[in-house]
PDB file of C-alpha atoms in Angstrom:
ATOM      1  CA  MET A  14      81.959  23.336  62.181  1.00 56.00           C
ATOM      2  CA  ASN A  15      82.752  22.095  58.756  1.00 66.00           C
ATOM      3  CA  GLN A  16      81.747  23.626  55.457  1.00 65.00           C
ATOM      4  CA  PHE A  17      78.696  21.379  54.930  1.00 60.00           C
ATOM      5  CA  GLU A  18      77.184  22.315  58.291  1.00 67.00           C
ATOM      6  CA  ASN A  19      77.680  26.030  57.562  1.00 72.00           C
ATOM      7  CA  ASP A  20      75.966  25.654  54.176  1.00 76.00           C
ATOM      8  CA  ASP A  21      73.032  23.852  55.815  1.00 78.00           C
ATOM      9  CA  ILE A  22      72.611  26.574  58.422  1.00 82.00           C
ATOM     10  CA  ASP A  23      72.864  29.330  55.812  1.00 81.00           C
ATOM     11  CA  SER A  24      70.308  27.661  53.551  1.00 82.00           C
ATOM     12  CA  PHE A  25      68.007  27.098  56.544  1.00 81.00           C
ATOM     13  CA  PHE A  26      68.100  30.790  57.483  1.00 81.00           C
ATOM     14  CA  ALA A  27      67.634  31.765  53.845  1.00 81.00           C
ATOM     15  CA  GLU A  28      64.477  29.648  53.665  1.00 82.00           C
ATOM     16  CA  MET A  29      63.169  30.991  56.981  1.00 80.00           C
ATOM     17  CA  GLN A  30      63.642  34.603  55.970  1.00 81.00           C
ATOM     18  CA  ASP A  31      59.914  35.231  55.190  1.00 81.00           C
ATOM     19  CA  VAL A  32      58.624  33.365  58.240  1.00 78.00           C
ATOM     20  CA  LYS A  33      57.167  35.576  60.971  1.00 76.00           C
ATOM     21  CA  PRO A  34      56.779  34.451  64.575  1.00 71.00           C
ATOM     22  CA  ILE A  35      53.261  33.624  65.774  1.00 66.00           C
ATOM     23  CA  ALA A  36      51.759  36.358  67.916  1.00 66.00           C
ATOM     24  CA  SER A  37      51.206  35.321  71.518  1.00 65.00           C
ATOM     25  CA  GLY A  38      47.396  35.833  71.222  1.00 64.00           C
ATOM     26  CA  ASP A  39      47.059  33.451  68.263  1.00 60.00           C
ATOM     27  CA  LYS A  40      46.448  29.988  69.638  1.00 63.00           C
ATOM     28  CA  ALA A  41      45.240  26.906  67.911  1.00 62.00           C
ATOM     29  CA  LEU A  42      42.266  25.783  70.008  1.00 61.00           C
ATOM     30  CA  LEU A  43      41.940  22.068  69.746  1.00 68.00           C
ATOM     31  CA  HIS A  44      39.135  22.095  72.333  1.00 70.00           C
ATOM     32  CA  ASP A  45      36.348  24.682  72.023  1.00 74.00           C
ATOM     33  CA  PRO A  46      34.588  24.803  75.426  1.00 77.00           C
ATOM     34  CA  GLU A  47      31.469  26.562  74.088  1.00 82.00           C
ATOM     35  CA  LYS A  48      31.014  24.026  71.299  1.00 82.00           C
ATOM     36  CA  ALA A  49      31.594  21.145  73.716  1.00 79.00           C
ATOM     37  CA  LEU A  50      28.993  22.587  76.116  1.00 82.00           C
ATOM     38  CA  ALA A  51      26.437  23.029  73.312  1.00 85.00           C
ATOM     39  CA  GLU A  52      26.978  19.420  72.179  1.00 85.00           C
ATOM     40  CA  LYS A  53      26.652  18.178  75.762  1.00 81.00           C
ATOM     41  CA  GLN A  54      23.372  20.086  76.218  1.00 83.00           C
ATOM     42  CA  LYS A  55      22.057  18.698  72.926  1.00 85.00           C
ATOM     43  CA  ARG A  56      22.901  15.134  74.016  1.00 81.00           C
ATOM     44  CA  ALA A  57      21.239  15.707  77.419  1.00 77.00           C
ATOM     45  CA  ALA A  58      18.077  17.052  75.771  1.00 79.00           C
ATOM     46  CA  LEU A  59      17.971  14.033  73.454  1.00 77.00           C
ATOM     47  CA  GLN A  60      18.428  11.668  76.411  1.00 71.00           C
ATOM     48  CA  ASN A  61      15.628  13.407  78.341  1.00 67.00           C
ATOM     49  CA  LYS A  62      13.324  13.140  75.343  1.00 66.00           C
ATOM     50  CA  THR A  63      14.154   9.439  74.999  1.00 63.00           C
ATOM     51  CA  ARG A  64      13.656   8.922  78.749  1.00 57.00           C
ATOM     52  CA  GLU A  65      10.267  10.674  78.612  1.00 59.00           C
ATOM     53  CA  LYS A  66       9.157   8.401  75.773  1.00 56.00           C
ATOM     54  CA  LEU A  67      10.227   5.370  77.775  1.00 56.00           C
ATOM     55  CA  THR A  68       8.444   6.554  80.922  1.00 71.00           C
ATOM     56  CA  ASN A  69       5.226   7.608  79.175  1.00 74.00           C
ATOM     57  CA  PRO A  70       2.951   4.600  79.756  1.00 78.00           C
ATOM     58  CA  LEU A  71       0.166   5.732  77.425  1.00 81.00           C
ATOM     59  CA  SER A  72      -0.299   3.196  74.651  1.00 80.00           C
ATOM     60  CA  LEU A  73      -1.049   3.880  71.018  1.00 79.00           C
ATOM     61  CA  GLU A  74      -2.623   0.473  70.371  1.00 82.00           C
ATOM     62  CA  GLY A  75      -6.015  -1.022  71.177  1.00 82.00           C
ATOM     63  CA  VAL A  76      -7.951   2.243  70.869  1.00 87.00           C
ATOM     64  CA  LYS A  77     -11.659   1.733  70.265  1.00 90.00           C
ATOM     65  CA  PRO A  78     -13.236   4.462  68.091  1.00 89.00           C
ATOM     66  CA  VAL A  79     -15.768   6.708  69.811  1.00 89.00           C
ATOM     67  CA  PRO A  80     -18.362   8.481  67.620  1.00 89.00           C
ATOM     68  CA  PRO A  81     -17.912  12.310  67.584  1.00 89.00           C
ATOM     69  CA  SER A  82     -21.308  12.925  69.210  1.00 89.00           C
ATOM     70  CA  ASP A  83     -21.021  10.279  71.957  1.00 90.00           C
ATOM     71  CA  PHE A  84     -20.385  10.952  75.634  1.00 91.00           C
ATOM     72  CA  VAL A  85     -17.166   9.614  77.132  1.00 93.00           C
ATOM     73  CA  CYS A  86     -17.197   8.860  80.826  1.00 91.00           C
ATOM     74  CA  PHE A  87     -15.362   6.865  83.442  1.00 92.00           C
ATOM     75  CA  GLN A  88     -15.639   6.511  87.205  1.00 91.00           C
ATOM     76  CA  GLN A  89     -13.216   4.485  89.314  1.00 89.00           C
ATOM     77  CA  PRO A  90     -14.834   2.100  91.775  1.00 89.00           C
ATOM     78  CA  GLY A  91     -15.368   3.803  95.126  1.00 87.00           C
ATOM     79  CA  ILE A  92     -15.929   7.285  93.692  1.00 87.00           C
ATOM     80  CA  GLN A  93     -19.143   8.651  95.148  1.00 91.00           C
ATOM     81  CA  ASP A  94     -22.011   9.283  92.743  1.00 91.00           C
ATOM     82  CA  GLY A  95     -22.363  12.835  94.078  1.00 92.00           C
ATOM     83  CA  VAL A  96     -18.723  13.570  93.211  1.00 92.00           C
ATOM     84  CA  PHE A  97     -19.185  12.129  89.716  1.00 92.00           C
ATOM     85  CA  LYS A  98     -22.403  14.090  89.194  1.00 93.00           C
ATOM     86  CA  LYS A  99     -20.672  17.312  90.242  1.00 94.00           C
ATOM     87  CA  LEU A 100     -17.932  16.596  87.674  1.00 93.00           C
ATOM     88  CA  ARG A 101     -20.466  15.700  84.965  1.00 93.00           C
ATOM     89  CA  MET A 102     -22.381  18.941  85.544  1.00 94.00           C
ATOM     90  CA  GLY A 103     -19.181  21.027  85.326  1.00 92.00           C
ATOM     91  CA  LYS A 104     -19.477  22.248  88.925  1.00 93.00           C
ATOM     92  CA  TYR A 105     -15.820  21.768  89.848  1.00 92.00           C
ATOM     93  CA  PRO A 106     -13.658  24.864  89.324  1.00 93.00           C
ATOM     94  CA  LEU A 107     -11.392  24.115  86.340  1.00 94.00           C
ATOM     95  CA  GLU A 108      -7.854  24.769  87.509  1.00 93.00           C
ATOM     96  CA  TYR A 109      -6.122  23.854  84.244  1.00 93.00           C
ATOM     97  CA  THR A 110      -7.075  23.628  80.558  1.00 93.00           C
ATOM     98  CA  LEU A 111      -5.131  21.587  78.011  1.00 93.00           C
ATOM     99  CA  SER A 112      -5.762  22.111  74.310  1.00 93.00           C
ATOM    100  CA  LEU A 113      -4.742  19.259  72.011  1.00 92.00           C
ATOM    101  CA  LYS A 114      -5.898  21.068  68.881  1.00 89.00           C
ATOM    102  CA  ALA A 115      -3.245  21.347  66.139  1.00 88.00           C
ATOM    103  CA  LEU A 116      -1.184  18.559  67.767  1.00 90.00           C
ATOM    104  CA  ASN A 117      -0.635  15.155  66.190  1.00 91.00           C
ATOM    105  CA  ILE A 118      -1.307  11.942  68.145  1.00 89.00           C
ATOM    106  CA  GLU A 119       2.283  11.589  69.456  1.00 89.00           C
ATOM    107  CA  GLN A 120       2.368  15.221  70.598  1.00 91.00           C
ATOM    108  CA  SER A 121      -1.103  14.888  72.135  1.00 91.00           C
ATOM    109  CA  ARG A 122      -0.010  11.774  74.018  1.00 91.00           C
ATOM    110  CA  ASP A 123       3.051  13.525  75.456  1.00 90.00           C
ATOM    111  CA  ALA A 124       1.162  16.737  76.282  1.00 91.00           C
ATOM    112  CA  LEU A 125      -1.664  14.859  78.020  1.00 92.00           C
ATOM    113  CA  TYR A 126       0.696  12.704  80.070  1.00 92.00           C
ATOM    114  CA  GLN A 127       2.915  15.610  81.140  1.00 90.00           C
ATOM    115  CA  SER A 128      -0.110  17.784  81.983  1.00 92.00           C
ATOM    116  CA  ILE A 129      -1.808  15.122  84.096  1.00 91.00           C
ATOM    117  CA  ILE A 130       1.386  14.303  86.011  1.00 89.00           C
ATOM    118  CA  SER A 131       2.370  17.937  86.649  1.00 89.00           C
ATOM    119  CA  SER A 132      -1.222  18.931  87.531  1.00 90.00           C
ATOM    120  CA  HIS A 133      -1.416  16.088  90.051  1.00 89.00           C
ATOM    121  CA  GLU A 134       1.913  17.125  91.598  1.00 86.00           C
ATOM    122  CA  LYS A 135       0.655  20.727  91.924  1.00 88.00           C
ATOM    123  CA  GLY A 136      -2.517  19.576  93.670  1.00 87.00           C
ATOM    124  CA  VAL A 137      -4.880  20.349  90.776  1.00 91.00           C
ATOM    125  CA  ARG A 138      -8.132  18.395  91.121  1.00 92.00           C
ATOM    126  CA  ALA A 139     -10.219  19.297  88.041  1.00 94.00           C
ATOM    127  CA  LEU A 140      -9.050  20.090  84.548  1.00 94.00           C
ATOM    128  CA  LEU A 141     -10.447  20.388  81.051  1.00 95.00           C
ATOM    129  CA  ILE A 142      -8.994  18.673  77.999  1.00 95.00           C
ATOM    130  CA  GLN A 143      -9.985  20.206  74.666  1.00 94.00           C
ATOM    131  CA  HIS A 144      -9.584  17.577  71.954  1.00 91.00           C
ATOM    132  CA  GLY A 145     -12.221  18.660  69.427  1.00 89.00           C
ATOM    133  CA  THR A 146     -14.904  16.479  67.906  1.00 88.00           C
ATOM    134  CA  GLY A 147     -12.733  15.441  64.954  1.00 85.00           C
ATOM    135  CA  GLU A 148     -15.639  14.698  62.648  1.00 85.00           C
ATOM    136  CA  ASN A 149     -13.346  14.682  59.602  1.00 83.00           C
ATOM    137  CA  SER A 150     -10.253  13.133  61.190  1.00 83.00           C
ATOM    138  CA  LYS A 151      -8.499  10.172  59.573  1.00 85.00           C
ATOM    139  CA  PRO A 152      -8.336   7.134  59.769  1.00 86.00           C
ATOM    140  CA  PHE A 153     -11.646   7.372  61.678  1.00 85.00           C
ATOM    141  CA  PRO A 154     -13.827  10.205  63.041  1.00 87.00           C
ATOM    142  CA  ALA A 155     -13.112  11.517  66.564  1.00 88.00           C
ATOM    143  CA  LEU A 156      -9.547  10.170  66.486  1.00 89.00           C
ATOM    144  CA  LYS A 157      -8.163  12.353  69.323  1.00 91.00           C
ATOM    145  CA  LYS A 158     -11.341  11.987  71.368  1.00 92.00           C
ATOM    146  CA  SER A 159     -10.984   8.201  71.121  1.00 92.00           C
ATOM    147  CA  TYR A 160      -7.338   8.340  72.160  1.00 92.00           C
ATOM    148  CA  VAL A 161      -8.087  10.675  75.086  1.00 93.00           C
ATOM    149  CA  ASN A 162     -10.840   8.284  76.233  1.00 93.00           C
ATOM    150  CA  HIS A 163      -8.341   5.416  76.032  1.00 93.00           C
ATOM    151  CA  TRP A 164      -5.407   7.239  77.683  1.00 91.00           C
ATOM    152  CA  LEU A 165      -7.311   8.676  80.644  1.00 92.00           C
ATOM    153  CA  ARG A 166      -8.339   5.149  81.672  1.00 91.00           C
ATOM    154  CA  GLU A 167      -4.649   4.133  81.757  1.00 89.00           C
ATOM    155  CA  LEU A 168      -3.571   6.808  84.246  1.00 90.00           C
ATOM    156  CA  GLU A 169      -3.891   6.001  87.945  1.00 88.00           C
ATOM    157  CA  GLU A 170      -4.040   9.724  88.804  1.00 90.00           C
ATOM    158  CA  VAL A 171      -7.380  10.003  86.959  1.00 93.00           C
ATOM    159  CA  ILE A 172     -10.311   8.938  89.129  1.00 93.00           C
ATOM    160  CA  ALA A 173     -13.106  10.130  86.827  1.00 94.00           C
ATOM    161  CA  PHE A 174     -13.803  11.909  83.558  1.00 95.00           C
ATOM    162  CA  HIS A 175     -16.847  12.966  81.563  1.00 94.00           C
ATOM    163  CA  THR A 176     -17.728  14.830  78.363  1.00 94.00           C
ATOM    164  CA  ALA A 177     -17.888  18.559  79.079  1.00 94.00           C
ATOM    165  CA  GLN A 178     -20.980  20.753  79.241  1.00 94.00           C
ATOM    166  CA  PRO A 179     -21.704  22.871  76.118  1.00 93.00           C
ATOM    167  CA  MET A 180     -20.318  26.003  77.824  1.00 94.00           C
ATOM    168  CA  HIS A 181     -16.914  24.288  78.117  1.00 93.00           C
ATOM    169  CA  GLY A 182     -16.793  22.667  74.658  1.00 92.00           C
ATOM    170  CA  GLY A 183     -19.428  19.919  74.760  1.00 92.00           C
ATOM    171  CA  PHE A 184     -18.468  16.820  72.776  1.00 93.00           C
ATOM    172  CA  GLY A 185     -15.114  18.401  71.882  1.00 93.00           C
ATOM    173  CA  ALA A 186     -13.849  18.554  75.482  1.00 93.00           C
ATOM    174  CA  THR A 187     -13.620  16.352  78.559  1.00 94.00           C
ATOM    175  CA  TYR A 188     -13.646  17.133  82.289  1.00 95.00           C
ATOM    176  CA  VAL A 189     -11.024  15.206  84.253  1.00 95.00           C
ATOM    177  CA  LEU A 190     -10.978  14.695  88.019  1.00 94.00           C
ATOM    178  CA  LEU A 191      -7.631  13.761  89.581  1.00 93.00           C
ATOM    179  CA  LYS A 192      -7.120  12.075  92.903  1.00 88.00           C
ATOM    180  CA  LYS A 193      -5.709  14.152  95.718  1.00 84.00           C
ATOM    181  CA  HIS A 194      -1.961  14.406  95.916  1.00 74.00           C
ATOM    182  CA  PRO A 195      -0.631  12.871  99.177  1.00 72.00           C
ATOM    183  CA  GLN A 196       0.646  16.304 100.225  1.00 71.00           C
ATOM    184  CA  GLN A 197      -2.869  17.751  99.744  1.00 69.00           C
ATOM    185  CA  LYS A 198      -4.325  14.938 101.859  1.00 64.00           C
ATOM    186  CA  LEU A 199      -1.886  15.844 104.634  1.00 68.00           C
ATOM    187  CA  ILE A 200      -2.843  19.539 104.439  1.00 67.00           C
ATOM    188  CA  ASN A 201      -6.561  18.671 104.594  1.00 66.00           C
ATOM    189  CA  ARG A 202      -5.968  16.327 107.534  1.00 68.00           C
ATOM    190  CA  GLU A 203      -4.172  19.089 109.431  1.00 70.00           C
ATOM    191  CA  LYS A 204      -6.877  21.619 108.580  1.00 70.00           C
ATOM    192  CA  ASN A 205      -9.727  19.350 109.717  1.00 72.00           C
ATOM    193  CA  ARG A 206      -7.949  17.914 112.756  1.00 72.00           C
ATOM    194  CA  LYS A 207      -9.879  18.116 116.008  1.00 62.00           C
ATOM    195  CA  ARG A 208      -8.255  20.432 118.514  1.00 54.00           C
TER     196      ARG A 208
END
């Protein structure tokens, strides 16, 4: 080694005198697994929300206003009058109640769609939707009632609906009758099968 190399080594060690070695537990994490998982879950939730909006067929356009004190009713062709009368009179046991009060139109649309689909899958036949009369709603009275009237007609699971009896909310609520789930039809067929 020549003199210049010795001087370089000495000056290097002199400069490194205050440097302490990194402890073995101190690691620079370039990838934080918990943060990555949280971001992945957030992206998945956003994708699900977007997918739900795309699969929700209920439209927000073409809604005809219904006066707050008018009856809303619908009966698919082929539904027996006795079945419709039983619904109208509130004689079906209400297996599920959905309240749309305090929800905006978008939230009401999503809640109604999800409730109808999940109720149908669970085999629920009759449910009650509480939308309120909306006498002071804007841009026109009975805004939610009008939308509910419009949306229920768009769903193939709904075979009939009618304004509720006063004991269940009157003009501020609607009875909904869903068609039988295929699984329920199979159970009934087995139960009523001749032996």
